[in-house]
mmCIF file of C-alpha atoms and ligand atoms in Angstrom:
data_model
loop_
_atom_site.group_PDB
_atom_site.id
_atom_site.type_symbol
_atom_site.label_atom_id
_atom_site.label_comp_id
_atom_site.label_asym_id
_atom_site.label_seq_id
_atom_site.Cartn_x
_atom_site.Cartn_y
_atom_site.Cartn_z
ATOM 1 C CA MET B 205 -11.610 4.456 11.466
ATOM 2 C CA ARG B 206 -8.774 6.106 9.521
ATOM 3 C CA ILE B 207 -6.219 3.419 9.519
ATOM 4 C CA VAL B 208 -2.527 3.210 7.766
ATOM 5 C CA LEU B 209 -1.081 -0.345 6.760
ATOM 6 C CA LEU B 210 2.808 -0.050 6.283
ATOM 7 C CA GLY B 211 5.035 -2.668 4.575
ATOM 8 C CA ALA B 212 7.045 -3.041 2.200
ATOM 9 C CA PRO B 213 6.592 -3.129 -1.691
ATOM 10 C CA GLY B 214 4.785 -6.530 -2.316
ATOM 11 C CA ALA B 215 3.841 -7.251 1.545
ATOM 12 C CA GLY B 216 0.384 -7.547 0.095
ATOM 13 C CA LYS B 217 -0.777 -4.273 1.306
ATOM 14 C CA GLY B 218 -3.254 -3.593 -2.189
ATOM 15 C CA THR B 219 -4.617 -7.530 -1.776
ATOM 16 C CA GLN B 220 -5.259 -7.130 2.160
ATOM 17 C CA CYS B 221 -7.251 -3.759 1.586
ATOM 18 C CA LYS B 222 -9.584 -4.861 -0.578
ATOM 19 C CA HIS B 223 -10.299 -7.796 2.073
ATOM 20 C CA ILE B 224 -10.633 -4.533 4.520
ATOM 21 C CA VAL B 225 -12.734 -2.673 2.484
ATOM 22 C CA ALA B 226 -15.367 -5.451 1.898
ATOM 23 C CA ARG B 227 -15.304 -5.969 5.457
ATOM 24 C CA TYR B 228 -15.228 -2.453 7.247
ATOM 25 C CA GLY B 229 -16.563 -0.185 3.938
ATOM 26 C CA LEU B 230 -13.245 2.267 4.578
ATOM 27 C CA LEU B 231 -12.427 4.205 1.675
ATOM 28 C CA HIS B 232 -9.146 2.291 0.303
ATOM 29 C CA LEU B 233 -6.360 5.052 -0.639
ATOM 30 C CA SER B 234 -3.055 3.286 -2.688
ATOM 31 C CA SER B 235 -0.613 6.353 -3.585
ATOM 32 C CA GLY B 236 0.750 3.785 -6.137
ATOM 33 C CA ASP B 237 -2.567 3.696 -7.954
ATOM 34 C CA ILE B 238 -3.157 7.211 -7.965
ATOM 35 C CA LEU B 239 -0.422 7.769 -9.327
ATOM 36 C CA ARG B 240 -0.198 5.338 -11.958
ATOM 37 C CA GLN B 241 -4.011 6.315 -12.853
ATOM 38 C CA GLU B 242 -2.395 9.878 -13.168
ATOM 39 C CA ARG B 243 0.455 8.756 -15.897
ATOM 40 C CA ALA B 244 -2.275 6.616 -17.992
ATOM 41 C CA ALA B 245 -4.274 10.055 -17.851
ATOM 42 C CA GLY B 246 -1.107 12.062 -18.834
ATOM 43 C CA THR B 247 -1.400 14.343 -16.422
ATOM 44 C CA GLU B 248 1.524 17.251 -14.993
ATOM 45 C CA LEU B 249 1.569 15.275 -11.672
ATOM 46 C CA GLY B 250 2.320 11.645 -13.762
ATOM 47 C CA LYS B 251 4.547 13.207 -15.468
ATOM 48 C CA LYS B 252 6.447 14.445 -12.441
ATOM 49 C CA ALA B 253 6.408 10.749 -10.780
ATOM 50 C CA GLN B 254 7.127 8.767 -14.323
ATOM 51 C CA SER B 255 11.090 8.814 -13.515
ATOM 52 C CA TYR B 256 11.188 8.085 -9.561
ATOM 53 C CA MET B 257 8.241 5.790 -10.039
ATOM 54 C CA ASP B 258 10.544 3.732 -12.805
ATOM 55 C CA SER B 259 13.896 3.855 -10.850
ATOM 56 C CA GLY B 260 12.269 2.345 -8.091
ATOM 57 C CA GLY B 261 12.636 5.864 -6.223
ATOM 58 C CA LEU B 262 10.333 7.587 -4.318
ATOM 59 C CA VAL B 263 8.188 10.946 -5.783
ATOM 60 C CA PRO B 264 8.592 13.497 -4.225
ATOM 61 C CA ASP B 265 7.171 14.272 -0.396
ATOM 62 C CA GLU B 266 5.499 17.383 -1.398
ATOM 63 C CA VAL B 267 3.824 16.204 -4.513
ATOM 64 C CA ILE B 268 2.532 12.913 -2.643
ATOM 65 C CA VAL B 269 1.457 14.699 0.393
ATOM 66 C CA GLU B 270 -0.875 17.297 -1.635
ATOM 67 C CA MET B 271 -2.028 14.771 -3.523
ATOM 68 C CA MET B 272 -2.783 12.122 -1.006
ATOM 69 C CA ALA B 273 -4.285 15.575 1.280
ATOM 70 C CA GLY B 274 -6.754 15.420 -1.582
ATOM 71 C CA ALA B 275 -7.895 12.042 -1.874
ATOM 72 C CA ILE B 276 -8.543 12.126 2.222
ATOM 73 C CA LYS B 277 -10.857 15.145 2.133
ATOM 74 C CA LYS B 278 -13.279 12.977 -0.271
ATOM 75 C CA ALA B 279 -13.066 10.283 2.246
ATOM 76 C CA PRO B 280 -16.181 9.107 3.826
ATOM 77 C CA GLU B 281 -17.608 8.993 7.126
ATOM 78 C CA ALA B 282 -16.668 5.383 8.044
ATOM 79 C CA GLY B 283 -12.900 6.393 6.915
ATOM 80 C CA PHE B 284 -10.110 5.543 4.832
ATOM 81 C CA ILE B 285 -7.335 3.388 4.325
ATOM 82 C CA LEU B 286 -4.025 4.702 3.117
ATOM 83 C CA ASP B 287 -1.853 1.973 1.297
ATOM 84 C CA GLY B 288 1.175 2.728 0.328
ATOM 85 C CA PHE B 289 1.296 6.284 2.137
ATOM 86 C CA PRO B 290 2.946 7.989 4.284
ATOM 87 C CA ARG B 291 6.381 6.492 2.906
ATOM 88 C CA THR B 292 8.909 8.478 4.424
ATOM 89 C CA VAL B 293 8.939 9.912 8.330
ATOM 90 C CA ASN B 294 8.194 13.622 6.673
ATOM 91 C CA GLN B 295 5.075 12.570 5.160
ATOM 92 C CA ALA B 296 3.704 10.893 8.121
ATOM 93 C CA ALA B 297 4.822 14.070 9.765
ATOM 94 C CA GLU B 298 2.678 16.348 7.080
ATOM 95 C CA LEU B 299 -0.397 13.313 7.279
ATOM 96 C CA ASP B 300 -0.420 14.226 11.076
ATOM 97 C CA LYS B 301 -0.837 17.990 10.806
ATOM 98 C CA SER B 302 -3.026 18.168 8.049
ATOM 99 C CA LEU B 303 -5.069 16.055 10.028
ATOM 100 C CA ALA B 304 -4.787 17.922 13.078
ATOM 101 C CA CYS B 305 -6.311 20.729 11.595
ATOM 102 C CA SER B 306 -9.691 19.002 11.029
ATOM 103 C CA ARG B 307 -9.177 17.638 14.615
ATOM 104 C CA GLN B 308 -8.751 13.776 12.975
ATOM 105 C CA LYS B 309 -5.489 11.298 13.724
ATOM 106 C CA ILE B 310 -4.926 7.995 12.856
ATOM 107 C CA ASP B 311 -6.753 5.240 14.682
ATOM 108 C CA ALA B 312 -4.159 2.554 14.364
ATOM 109 C CA VAL B 313 -1.401 1.913 11.850
ATOM 110 C CA LEU B 314 -0.836 -2.347 10.565
ATOM 111 C CA ASN B 315 2.348 -2.849 9.751
ATOM 112 C CA LEU B 316 2.837 -6.132 7.536
ATOM 113 C CA GLU B 317 6.185 -7.446 8.208
ATOM 114 C CA ILE B 318 8.071 -9.498 5.602
ATOM 115 C CA ASP B 319 10.934 -11.152 4.967
ATOM 116 C CA ASP B 320 12.999 -9.290 2.022
ATOM 117 C CA GLU B 321 13.509 -12.928 -0.441
ATOM 118 C CA VAL B 322 9.619 -13.852 0.063
ATOM 119 C CA VAL B 323 8.524 -9.877 -1.072
ATOM 120 C CA ALA B 324 10.867 -10.385 -4.113
ATOM 121 C CA ARG B 325 9.141 -13.386 -5.201
ATOM 122 C CA ARG B 326 5.639 -11.351 -4.764
ATOM 123 C CA MET B 327 6.858 -8.489 -6.615
ATOM 124 C CA THR B 328 8.474 -10.760 -9.454
ATOM 125 C CA GLY B 329 5.304 -12.936 -10.184
ATOM 126 C CA ARG B 330 3.210 -10.384 -9.614
ATOM 127 C CA ARG B 331 0.478 -9.616 -12.731
ATOM 128 C CA SER B 332 -2.435 -6.873 -12.646
ATOM 129 C CA CYS B 333 -5.054 -6.578 -14.774
ATOM 130 C CA PRO B 334 -4.508 -3.076 -16.516
ATOM 131 C CA GLN B 335 -8.919 -2.635 -16.862
ATOM 132 C CA CYS B 336 -10.247 -3.312 -13.199
ATOM 133 C CA GLY B 337 -6.459 -3.256 -10.756
ATOM 134 C CA ALA B 338 -7.463 -6.940 -9.533
ATOM 135 C CA VAL B 339 -3.835 -7.770 -8.764
ATOM 136 C CA TYR B 340 -2.860 -12.092 -9.312
ATOM 137 C CA HIS B 341 0.181 -14.082 -8.575
ATOM 138 C CA ILE B 342 1.757 -16.801 -11.369
ATOM 139 C CA GLU B 343 1.913 -19.187 -8.300
ATOM 140 C CA ASN B 344 -0.147 -17.933 -5.222
ATOM 141 C CA LEU B 345 -2.993 -15.846 -6.589
ATOM 142 C CA LYS B 346 -3.339 -17.559 -9.749
ATOM 143 C CA PRO B 347 -6.472 -16.738 -12.000
ATOM 144 C CA LYS B 348 -8.676 -19.328 -13.327
ATOM 145 C CA VAL B 349 -7.495 -18.800 -16.727
ATOM 146 C CA GLU B 350 -3.715 -18.347 -17.133
ATOM 147 C CA GLU B 351 -2.879 -14.168 -17.753
ATOM 148 C CA ILE B 352 -6.547 -13.166 -18.073
ATOM 149 C CA CYS B 353 -8.767 -11.293 -15.433
ATOM 150 C CA ASP B 354 -11.244 -13.081 -13.883
ATOM 151 C CA ASN B 355 -13.190 -9.951 -13.532
ATOM 152 C CA ASP B 356 -13.276 -9.069 -17.020
ATOM 153 C CA GLY B 357 -11.059 -11.624 -19.343
ATOM 154 C CA THR B 358 -8.524 -8.790 -19.626
ATOM 155 C CA ARG B 359 -5.156 -9.870 -20.691
ATOM 156 C CA LEU B 360 -2.841 -9.569 -17.303
ATOM 157 C CA ILE B 361 0.174 -7.742 -17.399
ATOM 158 C CA GLN B 362 3.178 -6.980 -15.821
ATOM 159 C CA ARG B 363 4.202 -3.549 -13.996
ATOM 160 C CA PRO B 364 7.318 -2.415 -15.145
ATOM 161 C CA ASP B 365 8.854 -1.308 -11.943
ATOM 162 C CA ASP B 366 8.218 -5.426 -10.320
ATOM 163 C CA SER B 367 11.011 -6.335 -13.130
ATOM 164 C CA PRO B 368 14.180 -8.128 -10.617
ATOM 165 C CA GLU B 369 16.305 -4.863 -11.231
ATOM 166 C CA VAL B 370 13.726 -2.208 -10.012
ATOM 167 C CA VAL B 371 12.761 -4.319 -7.220
ATOM 168 C CA THR B 372 15.799 -4.531 -5.661
ATOM 169 C CA ASN B 373 15.936 -0.428 -5.852
ATOM 170 C CA ARG B 374 12.390 -0.420 -4.536
ATOM 171 C CA LEU B 375 13.186 -2.599 -1.483
ATOM 172 C CA LYS B 376 16.797 -0.245 -0.664
ATOM 173 C CA THR B 377 14.411 2.556 -0.958
ATOM 174 C CA TYR B 378 12.052 0.755 1.677
ATOM 175 C CA HIS B 379 14.767 -0.043 4.205
ATOM 176 C CA ARG B 380 15.823 3.244 3.657
ATOM 177 C CA GLN B 381 12.850 5.705 3.869
ATOM 178 C CA THR B 382 9.863 3.758 4.550
ATOM 179 C CA GLU B 383 11.267 1.573 7.483
ATOM 180 C CA PRO B 384 11.945 4.402 9.912
ATOM 181 C CA VAL B 385 8.032 5.529 9.679
ATOM 182 C CA VAL B 386 7.314 2.224 11.778
ATOM 183 C CA ASP B 387 9.506 3.982 14.622
ATOM 184 C CA TYR B 388 7.763 7.451 13.920
ATOM 185 C CA TYR B 389 3.910 5.556 14.708
ATOM 186 C CA LYS B 390 5.627 3.480 17.426
ATOM 187 C CA ASN B 391 6.935 6.415 19.297
ATOM 188 C CA ASN B 392 3.741 8.794 18.709
ATOM 189 C CA ASN B 393 1.128 8.455 21.232
ATOM 190 C CA ASN B 394 -2.267 9.164 18.962
ATOM 191 C CA SER B 395 -1.602 6.011 17.031
ATOM 192 C CA VAL B 396 -1.213 2.492 18.339
ATOM 193 C CA VAL B 397 0.738 0.106 15.983
ATOM 194 C CA TYR B 398 -0.033 -3.643 15.037
ATOM 195 C CA ASP B 399 2.774 -6.263 13.854
ATOM 196 C CA ILE B 400 1.103 -8.296 11.668
ATOM 197 C CA ASP B 401 3.537 -11.342 10.174
ATOM 198 C CA ALA B 402 3.110 -11.038 6.281
ATOM 199 C CA ASN B 403 5.066 -13.976 4.860
ATOM 200 C CA LYS B 404 1.675 -16.482 5.341
ATOM 201 C CA ASP B 405 -0.808 -17.044 3.103
ATOM 202 C CA ALA B 406 -3.234 -14.405 2.230
ATOM 203 C CA ASP B 407 -6.081 -15.809 3.929
ATOM 204 C CA GLU B 408 -4.156 -15.737 7.299
ATOM 205 C CA VAL B 409 -2.823 -12.481 7.412
ATOM 206 C CA SER B 410 -6.280 -11.277 6.414
ATOM 207 C CA ALA B 411 -7.410 -13.233 9.689
ATOM 208 C CA LEU B 412 -4.768 -11.524 11.613
ATOM 209 C CA LEU B 413 -5.357 -8.157 10.176
ATOM 210 C CA PHE B 414 -9.659 -9.118 11.132
ATOM 211 C CA GLU B 415 -8.714 -9.837 14.715
ATOM 212 C CA LYS B 416 -7.178 -6.251 15.594
ATOM 213 C CA LEU B 417 -9.669 -4.427 13.358
ATOM 214 C CA ASP B 418 -13.114 -6.092 14.411
ATOM 215 C CA VAL B 419 -11.728 -4.892 18.353
ATOM 216 C CA LEU B 420 -11.605 -1.232 17.035
ATOM 217 C CA VAL B 421 -14.416 -1.342 15.403
ATOM 218 C CA GLU B 422 -16.304 -2.523 19.081
ATOM 219 C CA ALA B 423 -14.491 0.443 20.922
HETATM 220 P P1 ADP R 1962 1.374 -4.435 -2.225
HETATM 221 O O1 ADP R 1962 0.224 -3.767 -2.442
HETATM 222 O O2 ADP R 1962 1.956 -4.113 -0.913
HETATM 223 O O3 ADP R 1962 2.586 -3.988 -3.553
HETATM 224 P P2 ADP R 1962 0.485 -6.063 -3.664
HETATM 225 O O4 ADP R 1962 -1.048 -6.481 -2.519
HETATM 226 O O5 ADP R 1962 -0.098 -6.205 -4.676
HETATM 227 O O6 ADP R 1962 1.281 -5.625 -2.703
HETATM 228 O O7 ADP R 1962 0.615 -8.218 -3.249
HETATM 229 C C1 ADP R 1962 2.061 -8.940 -4.301
HETATM 230 C C2 ADP R 1962 1.768 -9.630 -4.707
HETATM 231 O O8 ADP R 1962 1.873 -10.367 -4.038
HETATM 232 C C3 ADP R 1962 0.845 -9.904 -5.778
HETATM 233 O O9 ADP R 1962 0.826 -11.099 -6.544
HETATM 234 C C4 ADP R 1962 -0.737 -10.688 -4.547
HETATM 235 O O10 ADP R 1962 -1.141 -11.680 -5.489
HETATM 236 C C5 ADP R 1962 0.517 -11.420 -3.888
HETATM 237 N N1 ADP R 1962 0.139 -11.419 -2.564
HETATM 238 C C6 ADP R 1962 -0.028 -10.791 -1.798
HETATM 239 N N2 ADP R 1962 -0.069 -11.582 -0.747
HETATM 240 C C7 ADP R 1962 0.070 -12.294 -0.542
HETATM 241 C C8 ADP R 1962 0.422 -13.556 0.102
HETATM 242 N N3 ADP R 1962 -0.021 -13.610 1.682
HETATM 243 N N4 ADP R 1962 0.988 -14.919 -0.152
HETATM 244 C C9 ADP R 1962 1.399 -14.902 -1.272
HETATM 245 N N5 ADP R 1962 1.216 -14.160 -2.134
HETATM 246 C C10 ADP R 1962 0.573 -12.892 -1.911
HETATM 247 P P1 AMP R 1963 3.527 1.281 -5.237
HETATM 248 O O1 AMP R 1963 2.121 0.493 -6.168
HETATM 249 O O2 AMP R 1963 2.443 1.158 -3.667
HETATM 250 O O3 AMP R 1963 4.360 0.473 -5.182
HETATM 251 O O4 AMP R 1963 3.930 2.445 -5.573
HETATM 252 C C1 AMP R 1963 5.097 2.649 -6.802
HETATM 253 C C2 AMP R 1963 5.516 3.589 -6.948
HETATM 254 O O5 AMP R 1963 4.656 5.015 -6.683
HETATM 255 C C3 AMP R 1963 7.123 3.761 -6.006
HETATM 256 O O6 AMP R 1963 7.569 2.864 -6.266
HETATM 257 C C4 AMP R 1963 7.307 5.265 -5.387
HETATM 258 O O7 AMP R 1963 7.543 5.547 -6.728
HETATM 259 C C5 AMP R 1963 5.919 5.599 -5.702
HETATM 260 N N1 AMP R 1963 4.853 6.562 -4.646
HETATM 261 C C6 AMP R 1963 4.009 5.720 -4.138
HETATM 262 N N2 AMP R 1963 3.493 5.944 -3.028
HETATM 263 C C7 AMP R 1963 4.472 6.826 -2.686
HETATM 264 C C8 AMP R 1963 4.940 7.798 -1.755
HETATM 265 N N3 AMP R 1963 3.790 7.456 -0.604
HETATM 266 N N4 AMP R 1963 5.959 8.643 -2.084
HETATM 267 C C9 AMP R 1963 6.511 8.771 -2.671
HETATM 268 N N5 AMP R 1963 6.544 7.839 -3.588
HETATM 269 C C10 AMP R 1963 5.323 6.796 -3.997
#
């Protein structure tokens, strides 16, 4: 299965991908996570991405498309789920082109629909483990011990781009540049798009996603 998970930043894409990966054995490819790893490693790519990420804008398409095409090539037979990519119509078209070269296509698009107020609270309350990448929320998905990762005991951090000012910009960027990607897929006969209500609790959202994906797996 080759899946795209769309949704505003903070809609719960990473949280849901963990559950989807556990159930279907897909490779989770998060463009945001890959960029943060590149930055932490101090690579040229990481340096190029830095200013765009810190201001809440998008890293240029050509940089992202090349980075993600490379990651997709390494995906196992079972397939992959894309999280945070594509984020522009141009990225979606380039992804289709690159998959078509190896006679592949996106099988399904899952679109997490969420209100801006909810998503802003999710982003500003998000806490992440710098060691293992686990994601928590100060109210909704708390670690067992406040500010400490359940998995490895590392102190949790707040992503710098989850500050209220940057969150406002990221939401503007989402509506202007990424929301049109939903229509790109809806107007494209190759992929089926499922709209999912992501305002609900994480477990309820997982159940809605599994309902759709179980049918695809059985087909
Ligand atoms: P994204 O990958 O789309 O940016 P995340 O999965 O990191 O979003 O989730 C953003 C924040 O919201 C995290 O702090 C996460 O713990 C929390 N969260 C995710 N899904 C839900 C949900 N359904 N209800 C409440 N909080 C959630
Ligand atoms: P995320 O972790 O998905 O919220 O991404 C964090 C930041 O990385 C975004 O605000 C962008 O600056 C950058 N980024 C991630 N994915 C993409 C993409 N597909 N296209 C452009 N920029 C991206």
